[in-house]
C-alpha atoms as an extended CHARMM CRD file, in Angstrom:
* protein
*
       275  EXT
         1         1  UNK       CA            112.6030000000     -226.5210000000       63.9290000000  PROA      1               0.0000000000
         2         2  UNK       CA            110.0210000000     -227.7650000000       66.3450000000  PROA      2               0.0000000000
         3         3  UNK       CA            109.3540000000     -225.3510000000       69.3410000000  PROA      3               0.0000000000
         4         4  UNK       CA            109.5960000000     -226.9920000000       72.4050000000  PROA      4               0.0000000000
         5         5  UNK       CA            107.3960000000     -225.8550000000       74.9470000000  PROA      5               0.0000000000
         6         6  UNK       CA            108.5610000000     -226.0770000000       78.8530000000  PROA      6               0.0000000000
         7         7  UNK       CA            107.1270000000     -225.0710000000       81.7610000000  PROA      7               0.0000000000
         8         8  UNK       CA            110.3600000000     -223.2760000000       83.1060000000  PROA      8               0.0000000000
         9         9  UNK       CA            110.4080000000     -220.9130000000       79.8950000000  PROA      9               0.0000000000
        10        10  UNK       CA            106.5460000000     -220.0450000000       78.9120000000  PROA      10              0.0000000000
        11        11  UNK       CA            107.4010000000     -217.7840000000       75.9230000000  PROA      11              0.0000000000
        12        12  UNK       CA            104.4500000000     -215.4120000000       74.4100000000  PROA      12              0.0000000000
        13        13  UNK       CA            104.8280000000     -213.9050000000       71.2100000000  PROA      13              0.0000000000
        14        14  UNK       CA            104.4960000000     -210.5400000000       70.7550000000  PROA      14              0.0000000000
        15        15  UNK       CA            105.3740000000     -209.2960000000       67.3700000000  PROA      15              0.0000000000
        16        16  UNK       CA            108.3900000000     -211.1220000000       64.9850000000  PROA      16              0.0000000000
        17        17  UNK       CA            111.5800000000     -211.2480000000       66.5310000000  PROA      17              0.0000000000
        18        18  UNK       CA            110.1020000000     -210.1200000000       70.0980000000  PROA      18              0.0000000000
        19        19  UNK       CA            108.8100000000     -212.3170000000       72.8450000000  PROA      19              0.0000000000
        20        20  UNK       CA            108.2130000000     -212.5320000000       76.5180000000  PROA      20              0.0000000000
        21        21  UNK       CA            108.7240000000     -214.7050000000       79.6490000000  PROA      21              0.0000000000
        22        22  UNK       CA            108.4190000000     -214.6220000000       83.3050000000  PROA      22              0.0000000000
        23        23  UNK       CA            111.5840000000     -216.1960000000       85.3800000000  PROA      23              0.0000000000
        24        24  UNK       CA            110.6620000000     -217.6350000000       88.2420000000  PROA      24              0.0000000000
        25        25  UNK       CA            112.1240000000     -217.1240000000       91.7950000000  PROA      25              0.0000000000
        26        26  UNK       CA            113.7650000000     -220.7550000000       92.0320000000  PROA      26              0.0000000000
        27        27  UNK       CA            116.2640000000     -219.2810000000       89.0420000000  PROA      27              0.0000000000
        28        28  UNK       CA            117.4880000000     -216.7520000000       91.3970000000  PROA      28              0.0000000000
        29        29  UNK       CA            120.5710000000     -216.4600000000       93.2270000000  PROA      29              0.0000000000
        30        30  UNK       CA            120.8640000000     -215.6600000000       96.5910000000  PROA      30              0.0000000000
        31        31  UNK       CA            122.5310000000     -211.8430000000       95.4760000000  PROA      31              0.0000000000
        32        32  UNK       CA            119.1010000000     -211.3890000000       93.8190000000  PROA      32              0.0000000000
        33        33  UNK       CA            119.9870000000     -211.8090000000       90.2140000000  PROA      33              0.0000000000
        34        34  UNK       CA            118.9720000000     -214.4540000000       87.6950000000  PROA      34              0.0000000000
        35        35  UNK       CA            121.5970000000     -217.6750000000       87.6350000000  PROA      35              0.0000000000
        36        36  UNK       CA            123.6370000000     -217.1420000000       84.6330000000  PROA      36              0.0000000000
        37        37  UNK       CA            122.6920000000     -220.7590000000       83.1680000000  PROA      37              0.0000000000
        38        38  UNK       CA            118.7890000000     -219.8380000000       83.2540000000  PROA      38              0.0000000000
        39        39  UNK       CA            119.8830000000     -217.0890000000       80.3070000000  PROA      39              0.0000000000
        40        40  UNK       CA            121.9740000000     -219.9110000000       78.7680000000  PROA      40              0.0000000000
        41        41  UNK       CA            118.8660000000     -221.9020000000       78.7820000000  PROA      41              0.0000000000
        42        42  UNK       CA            116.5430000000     -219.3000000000       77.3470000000  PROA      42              0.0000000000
        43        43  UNK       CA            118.5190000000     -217.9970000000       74.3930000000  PROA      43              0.0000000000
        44        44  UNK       CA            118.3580000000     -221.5250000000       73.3850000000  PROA      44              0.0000000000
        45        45  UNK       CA            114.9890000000     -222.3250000000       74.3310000000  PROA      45              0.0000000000
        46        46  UNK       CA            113.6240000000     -219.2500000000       72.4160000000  PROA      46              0.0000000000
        47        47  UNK       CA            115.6010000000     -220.0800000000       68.9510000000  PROA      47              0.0000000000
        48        48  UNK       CA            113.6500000000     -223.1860000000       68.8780000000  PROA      48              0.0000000000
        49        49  UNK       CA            110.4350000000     -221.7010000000       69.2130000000  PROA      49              0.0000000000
        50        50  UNK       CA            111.3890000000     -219.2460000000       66.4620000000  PROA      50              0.0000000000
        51        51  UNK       CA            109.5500000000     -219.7450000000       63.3670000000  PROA      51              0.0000000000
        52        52  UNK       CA            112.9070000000     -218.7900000000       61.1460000000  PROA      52              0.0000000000
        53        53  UNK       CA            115.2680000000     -220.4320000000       62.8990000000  PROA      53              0.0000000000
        54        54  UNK       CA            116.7040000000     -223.4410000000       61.1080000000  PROA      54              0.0000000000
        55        55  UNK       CA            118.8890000000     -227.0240000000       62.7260000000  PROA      55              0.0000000000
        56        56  UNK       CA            119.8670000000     -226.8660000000       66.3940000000  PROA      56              0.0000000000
        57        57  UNK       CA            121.7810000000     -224.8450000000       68.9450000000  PROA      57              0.0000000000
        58        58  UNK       CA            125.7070000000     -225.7150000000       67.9320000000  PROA      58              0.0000000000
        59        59  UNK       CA            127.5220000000     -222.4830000000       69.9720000000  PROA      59              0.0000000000
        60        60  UNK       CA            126.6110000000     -219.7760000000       71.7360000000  PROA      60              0.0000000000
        61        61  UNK       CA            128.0800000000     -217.1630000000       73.3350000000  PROA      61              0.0000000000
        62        62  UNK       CA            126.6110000000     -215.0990000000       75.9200000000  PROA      62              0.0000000000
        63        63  UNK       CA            128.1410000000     -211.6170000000       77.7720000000  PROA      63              0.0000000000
        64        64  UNK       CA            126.4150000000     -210.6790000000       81.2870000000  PROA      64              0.0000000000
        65        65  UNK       CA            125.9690000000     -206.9080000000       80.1590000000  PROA      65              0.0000000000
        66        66  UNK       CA            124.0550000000     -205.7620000000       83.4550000000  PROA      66              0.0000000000
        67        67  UNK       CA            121.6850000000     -208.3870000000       86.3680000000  PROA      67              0.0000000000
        68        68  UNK       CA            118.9340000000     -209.6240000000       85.6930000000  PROA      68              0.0000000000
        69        69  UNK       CA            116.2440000000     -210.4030000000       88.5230000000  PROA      69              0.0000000000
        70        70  UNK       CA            113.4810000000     -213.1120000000       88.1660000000  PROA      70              0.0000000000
        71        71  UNK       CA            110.1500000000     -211.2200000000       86.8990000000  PROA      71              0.0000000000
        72        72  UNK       CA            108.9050000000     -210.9370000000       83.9420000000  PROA      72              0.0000000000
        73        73  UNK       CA            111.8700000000     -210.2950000000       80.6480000000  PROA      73              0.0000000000
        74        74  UNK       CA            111.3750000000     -208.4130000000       77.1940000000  PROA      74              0.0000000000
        75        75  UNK       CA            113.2320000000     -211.2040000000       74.3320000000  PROA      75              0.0000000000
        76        76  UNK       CA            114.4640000000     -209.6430000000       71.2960000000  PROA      76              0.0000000000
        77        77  UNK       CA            115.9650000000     -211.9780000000       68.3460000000  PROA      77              0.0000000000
        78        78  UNK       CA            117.5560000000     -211.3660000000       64.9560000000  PROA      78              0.0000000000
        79        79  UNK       CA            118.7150000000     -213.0090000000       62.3690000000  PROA      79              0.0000000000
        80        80  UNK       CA            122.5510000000     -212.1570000000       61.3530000000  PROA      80              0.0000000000
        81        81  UNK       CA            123.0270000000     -214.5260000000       58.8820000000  PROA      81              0.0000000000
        82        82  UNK       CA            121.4060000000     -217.6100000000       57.3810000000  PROA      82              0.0000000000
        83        83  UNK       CA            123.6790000000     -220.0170000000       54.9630000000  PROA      83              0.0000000000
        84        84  UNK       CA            123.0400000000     -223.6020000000       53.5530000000  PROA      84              0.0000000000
        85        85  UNK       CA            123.8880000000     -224.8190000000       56.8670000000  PROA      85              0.0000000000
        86        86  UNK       CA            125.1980000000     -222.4130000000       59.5860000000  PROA      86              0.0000000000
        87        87  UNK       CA            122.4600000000     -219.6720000000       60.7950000000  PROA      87              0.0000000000
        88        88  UNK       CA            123.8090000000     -217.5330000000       63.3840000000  PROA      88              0.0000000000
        89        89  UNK       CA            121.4930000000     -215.1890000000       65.4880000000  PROA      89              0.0000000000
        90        90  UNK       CA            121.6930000000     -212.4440000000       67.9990000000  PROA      90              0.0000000000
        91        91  UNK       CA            119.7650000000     -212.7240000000       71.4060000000  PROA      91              0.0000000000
        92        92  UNK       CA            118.7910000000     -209.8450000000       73.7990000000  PROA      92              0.0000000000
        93        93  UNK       CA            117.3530000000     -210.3060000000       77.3780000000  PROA      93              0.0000000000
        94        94  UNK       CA            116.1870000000     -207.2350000000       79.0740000000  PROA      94              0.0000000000
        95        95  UNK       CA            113.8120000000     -206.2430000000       81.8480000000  PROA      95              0.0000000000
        96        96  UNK       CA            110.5400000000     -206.2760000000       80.7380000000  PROA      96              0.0000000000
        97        97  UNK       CA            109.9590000000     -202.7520000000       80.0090000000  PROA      97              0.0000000000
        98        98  UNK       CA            113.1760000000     -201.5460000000       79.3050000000  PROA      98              0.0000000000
        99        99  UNK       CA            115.7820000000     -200.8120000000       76.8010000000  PROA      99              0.0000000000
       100       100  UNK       CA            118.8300000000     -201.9510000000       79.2850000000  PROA      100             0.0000000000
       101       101  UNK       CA            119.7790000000     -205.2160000000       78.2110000000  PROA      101             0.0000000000
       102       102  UNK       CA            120.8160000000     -207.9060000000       80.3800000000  PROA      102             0.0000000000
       103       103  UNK       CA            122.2880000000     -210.5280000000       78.3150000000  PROA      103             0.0000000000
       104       104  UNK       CA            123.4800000000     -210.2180000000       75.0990000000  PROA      104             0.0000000000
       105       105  UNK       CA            124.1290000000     -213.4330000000       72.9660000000  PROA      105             0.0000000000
       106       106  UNK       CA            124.7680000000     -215.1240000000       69.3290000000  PROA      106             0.0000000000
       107       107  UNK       CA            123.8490000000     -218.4020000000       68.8190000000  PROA      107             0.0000000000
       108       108  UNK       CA            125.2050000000     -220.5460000000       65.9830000000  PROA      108             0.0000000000
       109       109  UNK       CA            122.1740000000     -222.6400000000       64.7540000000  PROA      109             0.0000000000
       110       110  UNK       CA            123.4900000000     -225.5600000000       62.5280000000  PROA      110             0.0000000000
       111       111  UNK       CA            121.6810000000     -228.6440000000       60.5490000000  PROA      111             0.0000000000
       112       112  UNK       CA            123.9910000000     -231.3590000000       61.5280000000  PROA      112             0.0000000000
       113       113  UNK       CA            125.6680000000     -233.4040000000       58.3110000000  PROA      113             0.0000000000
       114       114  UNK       CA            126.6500000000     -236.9120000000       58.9810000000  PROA      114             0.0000000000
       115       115  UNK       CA            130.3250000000     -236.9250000000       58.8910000000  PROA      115             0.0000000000
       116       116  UNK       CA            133.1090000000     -239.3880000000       60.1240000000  PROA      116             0.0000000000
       117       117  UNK       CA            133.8680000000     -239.0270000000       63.6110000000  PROA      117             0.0000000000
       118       118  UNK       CA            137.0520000000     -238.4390000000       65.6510000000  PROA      118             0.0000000000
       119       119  UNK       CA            137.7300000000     -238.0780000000       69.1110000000  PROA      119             0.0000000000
       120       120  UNK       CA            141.2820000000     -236.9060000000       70.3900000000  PROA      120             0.0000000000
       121       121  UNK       CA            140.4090000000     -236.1500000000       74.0170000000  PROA      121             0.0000000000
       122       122  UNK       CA            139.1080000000     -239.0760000000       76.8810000000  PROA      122             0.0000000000
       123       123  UNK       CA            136.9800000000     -239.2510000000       79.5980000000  PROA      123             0.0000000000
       124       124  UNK       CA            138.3730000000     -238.6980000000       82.6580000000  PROA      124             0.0000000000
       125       125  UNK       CA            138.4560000000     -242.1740000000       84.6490000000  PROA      125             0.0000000000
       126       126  UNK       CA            135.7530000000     -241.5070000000       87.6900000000  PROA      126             0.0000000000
       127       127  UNK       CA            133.6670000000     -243.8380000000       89.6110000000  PROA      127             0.0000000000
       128       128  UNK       CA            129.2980000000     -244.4630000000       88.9140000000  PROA      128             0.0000000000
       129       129  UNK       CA            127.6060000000     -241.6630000000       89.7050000000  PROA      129             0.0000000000
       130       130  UNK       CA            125.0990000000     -244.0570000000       92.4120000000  PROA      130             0.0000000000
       131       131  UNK       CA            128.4260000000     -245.3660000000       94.2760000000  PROA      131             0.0000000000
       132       132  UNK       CA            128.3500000000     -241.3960000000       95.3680000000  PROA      132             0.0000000000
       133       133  UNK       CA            126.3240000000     -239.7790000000       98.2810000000  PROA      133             0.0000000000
       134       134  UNK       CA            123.3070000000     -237.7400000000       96.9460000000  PROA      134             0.0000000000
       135       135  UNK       CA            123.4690000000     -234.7630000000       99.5230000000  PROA      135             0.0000000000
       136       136  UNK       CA            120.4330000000     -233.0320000000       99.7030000000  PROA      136             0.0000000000
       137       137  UNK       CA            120.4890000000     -229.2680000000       98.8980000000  PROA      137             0.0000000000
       138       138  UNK       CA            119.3070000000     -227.1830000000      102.1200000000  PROA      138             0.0000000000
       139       139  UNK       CA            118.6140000000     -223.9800000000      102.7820000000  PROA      139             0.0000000000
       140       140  UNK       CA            118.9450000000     -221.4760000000       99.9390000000  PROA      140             0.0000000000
       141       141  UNK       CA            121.1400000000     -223.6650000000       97.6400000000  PROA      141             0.0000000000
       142       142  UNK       CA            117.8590000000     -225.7280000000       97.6540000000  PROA      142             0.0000000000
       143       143  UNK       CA            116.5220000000     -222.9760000000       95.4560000000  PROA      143             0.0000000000
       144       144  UNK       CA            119.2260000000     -221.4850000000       93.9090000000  PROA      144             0.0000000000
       145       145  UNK       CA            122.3130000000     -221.8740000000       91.7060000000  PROA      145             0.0000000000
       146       146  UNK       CA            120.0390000000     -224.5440000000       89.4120000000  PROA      146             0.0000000000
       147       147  UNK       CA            119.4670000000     -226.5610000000       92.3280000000  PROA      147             0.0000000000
       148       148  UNK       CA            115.8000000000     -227.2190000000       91.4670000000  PROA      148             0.0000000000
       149       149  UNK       CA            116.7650000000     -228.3430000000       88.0590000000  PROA      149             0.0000000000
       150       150  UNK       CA            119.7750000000     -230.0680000000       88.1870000000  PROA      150             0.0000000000
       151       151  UNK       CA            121.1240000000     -232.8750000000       91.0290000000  PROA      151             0.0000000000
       152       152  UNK       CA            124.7880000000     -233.0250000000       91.4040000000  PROA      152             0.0000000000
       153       153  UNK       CA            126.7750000000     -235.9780000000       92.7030000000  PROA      153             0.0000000000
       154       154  UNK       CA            130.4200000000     -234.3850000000       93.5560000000  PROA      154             0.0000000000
       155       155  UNK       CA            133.5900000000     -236.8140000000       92.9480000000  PROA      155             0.0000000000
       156       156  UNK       CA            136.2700000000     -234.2550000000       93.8980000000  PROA      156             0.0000000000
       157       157  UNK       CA            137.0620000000     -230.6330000000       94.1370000000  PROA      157             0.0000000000
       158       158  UNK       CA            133.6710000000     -229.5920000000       96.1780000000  PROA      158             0.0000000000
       159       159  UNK       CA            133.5640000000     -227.7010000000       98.3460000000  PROA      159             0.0000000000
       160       160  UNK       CA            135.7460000000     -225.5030000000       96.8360000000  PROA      160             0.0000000000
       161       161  UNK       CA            139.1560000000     -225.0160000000       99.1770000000  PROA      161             0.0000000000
       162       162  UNK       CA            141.9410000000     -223.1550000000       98.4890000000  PROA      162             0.0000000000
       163       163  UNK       CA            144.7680000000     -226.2480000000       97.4280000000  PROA      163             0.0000000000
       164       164  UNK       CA            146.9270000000     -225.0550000000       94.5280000000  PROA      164             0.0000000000
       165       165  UNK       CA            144.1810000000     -227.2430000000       92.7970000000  PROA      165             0.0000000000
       166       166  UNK       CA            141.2260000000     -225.8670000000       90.7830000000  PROA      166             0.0000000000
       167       167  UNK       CA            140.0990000000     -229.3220000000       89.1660000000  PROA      167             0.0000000000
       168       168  UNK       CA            136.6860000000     -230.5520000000       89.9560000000  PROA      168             0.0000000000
       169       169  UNK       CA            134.6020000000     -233.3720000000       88.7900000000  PROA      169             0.0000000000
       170       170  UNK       CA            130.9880000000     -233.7810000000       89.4030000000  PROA      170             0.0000000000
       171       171  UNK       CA            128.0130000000     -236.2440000000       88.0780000000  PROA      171             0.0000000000
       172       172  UNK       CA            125.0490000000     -233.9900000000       86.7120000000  PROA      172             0.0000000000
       173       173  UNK       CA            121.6930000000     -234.5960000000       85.3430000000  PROA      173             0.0000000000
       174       174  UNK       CA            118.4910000000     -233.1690000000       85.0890000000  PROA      174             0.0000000000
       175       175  UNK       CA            115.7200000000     -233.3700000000       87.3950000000  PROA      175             0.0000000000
       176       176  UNK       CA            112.7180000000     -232.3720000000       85.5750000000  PROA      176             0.0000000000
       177       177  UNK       CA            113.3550000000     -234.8790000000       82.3810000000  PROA      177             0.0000000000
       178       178  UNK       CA            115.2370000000     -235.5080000000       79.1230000000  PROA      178             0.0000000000
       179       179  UNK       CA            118.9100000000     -233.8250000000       79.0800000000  PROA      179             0.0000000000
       180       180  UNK       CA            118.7240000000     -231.5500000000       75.5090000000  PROA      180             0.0000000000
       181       181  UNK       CA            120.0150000000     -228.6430000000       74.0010000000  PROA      181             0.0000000000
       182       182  UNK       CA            118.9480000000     -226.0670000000       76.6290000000  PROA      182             0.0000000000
       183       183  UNK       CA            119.5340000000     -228.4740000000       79.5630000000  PROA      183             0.0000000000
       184       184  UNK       CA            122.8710000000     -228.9140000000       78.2980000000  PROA      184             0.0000000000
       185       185  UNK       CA            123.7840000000     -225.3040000000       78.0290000000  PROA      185             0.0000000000
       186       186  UNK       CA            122.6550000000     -224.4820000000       81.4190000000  PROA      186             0.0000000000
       187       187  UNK       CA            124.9180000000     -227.1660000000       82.7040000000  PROA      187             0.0000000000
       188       188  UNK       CA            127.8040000000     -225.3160000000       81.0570000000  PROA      188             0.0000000000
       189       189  UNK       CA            127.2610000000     -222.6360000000       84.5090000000  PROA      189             0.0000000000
       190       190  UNK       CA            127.0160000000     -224.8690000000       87.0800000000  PROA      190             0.0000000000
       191       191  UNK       CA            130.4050000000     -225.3520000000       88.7950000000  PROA      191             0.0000000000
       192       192  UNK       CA            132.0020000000     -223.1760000000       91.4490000000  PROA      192             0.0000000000
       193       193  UNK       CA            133.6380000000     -219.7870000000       90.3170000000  PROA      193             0.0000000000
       194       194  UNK       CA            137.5940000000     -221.1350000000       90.1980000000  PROA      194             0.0000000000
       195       195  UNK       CA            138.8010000000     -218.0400000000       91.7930000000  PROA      195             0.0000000000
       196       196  UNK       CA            137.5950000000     -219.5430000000       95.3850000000  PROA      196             0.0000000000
       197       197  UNK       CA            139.9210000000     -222.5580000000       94.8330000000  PROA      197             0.0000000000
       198       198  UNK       CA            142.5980000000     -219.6630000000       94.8450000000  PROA      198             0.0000000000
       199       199  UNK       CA            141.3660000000     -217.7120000000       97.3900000000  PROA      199             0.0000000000
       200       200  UNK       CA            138.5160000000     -219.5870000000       99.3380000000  PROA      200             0.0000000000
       201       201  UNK       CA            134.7320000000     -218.6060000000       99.4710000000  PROA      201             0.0000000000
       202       202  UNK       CA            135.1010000000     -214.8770000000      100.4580000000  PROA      202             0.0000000000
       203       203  UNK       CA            135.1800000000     -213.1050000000       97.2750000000  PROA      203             0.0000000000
       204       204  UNK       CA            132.1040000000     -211.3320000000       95.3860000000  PROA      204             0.0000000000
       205       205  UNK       CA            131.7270000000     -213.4430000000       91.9330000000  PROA      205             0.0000000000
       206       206  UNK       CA            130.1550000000     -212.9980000000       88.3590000000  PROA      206             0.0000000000
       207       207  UNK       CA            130.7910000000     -214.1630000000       84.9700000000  PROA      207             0.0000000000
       208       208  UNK       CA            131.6880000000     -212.0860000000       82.0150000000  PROA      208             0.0000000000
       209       209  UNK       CA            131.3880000000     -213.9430000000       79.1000000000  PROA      209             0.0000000000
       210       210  UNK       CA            130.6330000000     -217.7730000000       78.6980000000  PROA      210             0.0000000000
       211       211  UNK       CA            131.0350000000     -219.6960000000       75.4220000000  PROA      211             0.0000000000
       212       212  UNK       CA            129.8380000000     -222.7130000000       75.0530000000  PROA      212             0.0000000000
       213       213  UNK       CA            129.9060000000     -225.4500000000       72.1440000000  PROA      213             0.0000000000
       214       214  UNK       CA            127.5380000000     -228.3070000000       72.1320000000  PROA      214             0.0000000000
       215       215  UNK       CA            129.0200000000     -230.5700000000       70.1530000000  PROA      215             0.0000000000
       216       216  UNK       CA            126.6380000000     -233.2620000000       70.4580000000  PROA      216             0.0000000000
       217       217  UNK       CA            123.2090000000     -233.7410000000       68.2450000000  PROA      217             0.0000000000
       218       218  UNK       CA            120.1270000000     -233.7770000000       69.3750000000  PROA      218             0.0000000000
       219       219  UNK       CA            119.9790000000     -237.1440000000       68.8960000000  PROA      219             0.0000000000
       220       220  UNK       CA            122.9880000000     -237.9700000000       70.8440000000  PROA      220             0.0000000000
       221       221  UNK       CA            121.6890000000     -236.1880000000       73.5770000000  PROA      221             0.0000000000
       222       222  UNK       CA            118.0810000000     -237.9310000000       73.6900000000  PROA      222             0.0000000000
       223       223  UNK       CA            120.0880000000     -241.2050000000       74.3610000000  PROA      223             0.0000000000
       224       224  UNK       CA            121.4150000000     -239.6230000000       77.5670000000  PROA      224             0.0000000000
       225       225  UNK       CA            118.0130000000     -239.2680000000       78.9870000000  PROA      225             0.0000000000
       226       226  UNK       CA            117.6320000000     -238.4450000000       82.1740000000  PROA      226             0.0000000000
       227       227  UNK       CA            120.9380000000     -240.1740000000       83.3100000000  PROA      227             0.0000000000
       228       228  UNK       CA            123.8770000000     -238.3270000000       84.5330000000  PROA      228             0.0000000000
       229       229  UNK       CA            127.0580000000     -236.7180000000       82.7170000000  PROA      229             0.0000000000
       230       230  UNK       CA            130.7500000000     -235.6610000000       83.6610000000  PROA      230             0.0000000000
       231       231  UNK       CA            131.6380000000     -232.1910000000       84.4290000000  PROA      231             0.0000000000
       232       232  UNK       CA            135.1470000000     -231.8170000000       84.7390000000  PROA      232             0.0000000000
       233       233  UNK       CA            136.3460000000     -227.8120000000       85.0310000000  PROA      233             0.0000000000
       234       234  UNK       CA            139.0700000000     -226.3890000000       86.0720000000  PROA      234             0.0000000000
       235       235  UNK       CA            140.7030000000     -223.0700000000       86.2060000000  PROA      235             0.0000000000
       236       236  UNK       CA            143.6580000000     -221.5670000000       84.6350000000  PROA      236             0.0000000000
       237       237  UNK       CA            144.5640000000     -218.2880000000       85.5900000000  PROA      237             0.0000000000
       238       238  UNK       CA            143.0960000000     -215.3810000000       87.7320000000  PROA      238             0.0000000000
       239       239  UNK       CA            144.4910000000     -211.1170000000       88.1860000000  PROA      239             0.0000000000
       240       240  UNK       CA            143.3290000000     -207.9710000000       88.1610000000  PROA      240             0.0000000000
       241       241  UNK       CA            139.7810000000     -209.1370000000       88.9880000000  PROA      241             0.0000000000
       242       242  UNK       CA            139.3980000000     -211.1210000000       85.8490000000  PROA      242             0.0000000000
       243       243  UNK       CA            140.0160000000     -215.5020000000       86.3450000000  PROA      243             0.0000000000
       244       244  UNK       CA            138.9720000000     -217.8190000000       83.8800000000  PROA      244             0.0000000000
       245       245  UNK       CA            137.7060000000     -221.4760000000       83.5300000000  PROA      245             0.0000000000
       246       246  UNK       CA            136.9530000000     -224.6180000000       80.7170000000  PROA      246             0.0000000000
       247       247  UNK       CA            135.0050000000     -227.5530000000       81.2130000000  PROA      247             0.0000000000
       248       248  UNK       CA            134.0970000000     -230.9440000000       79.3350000000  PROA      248             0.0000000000
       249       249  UNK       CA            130.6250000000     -232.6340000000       79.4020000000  PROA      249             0.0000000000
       250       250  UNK       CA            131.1550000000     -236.6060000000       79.4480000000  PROA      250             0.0000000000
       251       251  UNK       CA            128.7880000000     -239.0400000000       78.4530000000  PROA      251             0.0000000000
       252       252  UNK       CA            128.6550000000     -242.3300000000       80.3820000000  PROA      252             0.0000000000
       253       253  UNK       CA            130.0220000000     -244.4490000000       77.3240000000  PROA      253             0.0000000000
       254       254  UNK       CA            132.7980000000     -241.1000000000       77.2190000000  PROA      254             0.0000000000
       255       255  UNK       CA            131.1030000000     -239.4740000000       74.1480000000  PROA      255             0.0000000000
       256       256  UNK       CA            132.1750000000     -235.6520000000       74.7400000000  PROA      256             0.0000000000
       257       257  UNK       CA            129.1810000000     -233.9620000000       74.7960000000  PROA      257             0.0000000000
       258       258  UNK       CA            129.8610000000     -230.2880000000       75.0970000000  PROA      258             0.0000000000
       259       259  UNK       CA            133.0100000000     -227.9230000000       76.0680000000  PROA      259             0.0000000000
       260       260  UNK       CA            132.6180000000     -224.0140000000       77.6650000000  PROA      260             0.0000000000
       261       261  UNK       CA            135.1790000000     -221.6310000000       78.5030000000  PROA      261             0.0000000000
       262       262  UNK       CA            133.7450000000     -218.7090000000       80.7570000000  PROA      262             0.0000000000
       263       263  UNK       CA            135.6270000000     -215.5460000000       82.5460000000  PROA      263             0.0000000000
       264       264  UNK       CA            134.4840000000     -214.1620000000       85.6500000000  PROA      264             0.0000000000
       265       265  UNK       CA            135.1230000000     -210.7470000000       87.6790000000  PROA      265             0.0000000000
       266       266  UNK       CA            135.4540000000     -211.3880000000       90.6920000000  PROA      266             0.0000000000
       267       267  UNK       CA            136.6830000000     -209.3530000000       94.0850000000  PROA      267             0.0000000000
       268       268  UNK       CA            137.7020000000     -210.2440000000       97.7380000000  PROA      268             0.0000000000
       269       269  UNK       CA            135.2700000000     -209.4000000000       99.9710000000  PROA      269             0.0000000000
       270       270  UNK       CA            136.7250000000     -207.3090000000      103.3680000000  PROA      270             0.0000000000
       271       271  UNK       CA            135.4470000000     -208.3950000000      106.7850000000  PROA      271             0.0000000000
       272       272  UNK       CA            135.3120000000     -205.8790000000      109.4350000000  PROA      272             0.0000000000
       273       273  UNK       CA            137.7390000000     -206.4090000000      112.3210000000  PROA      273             0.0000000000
       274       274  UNK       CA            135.4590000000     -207.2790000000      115.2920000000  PROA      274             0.0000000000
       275       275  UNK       CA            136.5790000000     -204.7690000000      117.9760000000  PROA      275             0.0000000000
């Protein structure tokens, strides 16, 4: 595997199967922590600079142990398991410095066989990404939530509203080049919690656990480009502080590109009565 080198995850080795990075504050979120898709990102982008690691990125999942804040991280990986085909590895993100970790992840690292293909799901039917408006971000969401990295063309289901309806579909694509493996990933986190289409924009919000398989090659990804995909997500169920959500990842010609399913924590958030 061929490391790729980006400025948004400079990676220094340190010893075999450690490394280190500095997140910058664009990946932030307004609470202060790191935006869950940068971690997505990283686990990826630091399998392909590993010397052992072997084909591309084909799942991952990831479980938000504790926040993480944008400064320098510690990056521990480790081989579970290496097979004619399938390798799957185990990624740590901590605070540089200490033995909390952050994120925890395994990533299933594949060589791709050529195979017949099948399809049993379509694209959603949505209109060209440039017939949309392209808001501007302002403000903080100008820096956060992948803002920086990502532009977003919303058809429906933004912002989110409580309706009885938790669908959304947006346009995405990157801003700072060629969609891949990592680019991909991080777009699995960047749709609205579904628990404020139940119950509207005051609640306190984080995800869980996010899985997320990429079903496309690298190959099929390079002939996206820079040009925008589908996100369509929607929610299923929410109680007891836990909701959950999928999505699909649509190429233009309605190649599915990638599927997630995440669950979040989340709370409502108690205003004070003004006296």
């Amino acid at each position: 595997m061929s490391p790729t080198h980006t400025p948004d995850f400079p990676l220094t080795a340190v010893e075999p199967g450690r490394w280190t990075t500095l997140a910058g504050p664009e990946w932030g979120n307004p609470g202060g922590g790191l935006w869950g898709g940068y971690a997505i990102g990283l686990c990826i982008r630091v399998l392909e600079a590993e010397p052992e690691a072997v084909g591309e990125a084909l799942s991952l999942t990831l479980t938000y142990a504790s926040g993480l804040r944008a400064g320098a991280l510690d990056i521990r990986t480790r081989r579970l398991r290496q097979g004619g085909s399938i390798g799957v590895w185990e990624v740590e993100l901590s605070p540089a410095g200490s033995d909390q970790v952050g994120v925890h992840g395994v990533v299933t690292l594949a060589r791709r066989p050529r195979t017949p293909a099948f399809a049993f799901a379509t694209m959603p039917v949505a209109p060209a990404p440039h017939d949309l408006p392209s808001p501007e971000a302002s403000g903080d969401n100008a820096r956060h939530y992948g803002a920086a990295a990502f532009e977003r063309r919303t058809l429906e289901g933004f912002p989110p509203t409580p309706s009885g309806d938790s669908r959304s579909l947006a346009w995405v694509r990157p801003r700072r080049g060629s969609l891949d493996k990592a680019l991909l990933g991080m777009i699995t986190d960047n749709s609205p919690p579904r628990a404020m289409y139940a119950l509207g924009p005051t609640i306190m919000t984080t995800t869980l656990t996010l899985t997320a398989y990429l079903h496309a090659t690298a190959e099929e990804l390079a002939e996206v480009g820079d040009d925008f995909i589908l996100v369509e997500c929607e929610g299923r169920v929410g109680g007891g502080g836990a909701s959950d959500e999928r999505s699909n990842y649509w190429r233009r010609d309605g190649k599915l590109l990638a599927t997630s399913e995440q669950l979040a924590w989340y709370r409502e958030v108690r205003r004070a009565s003004p006296e």
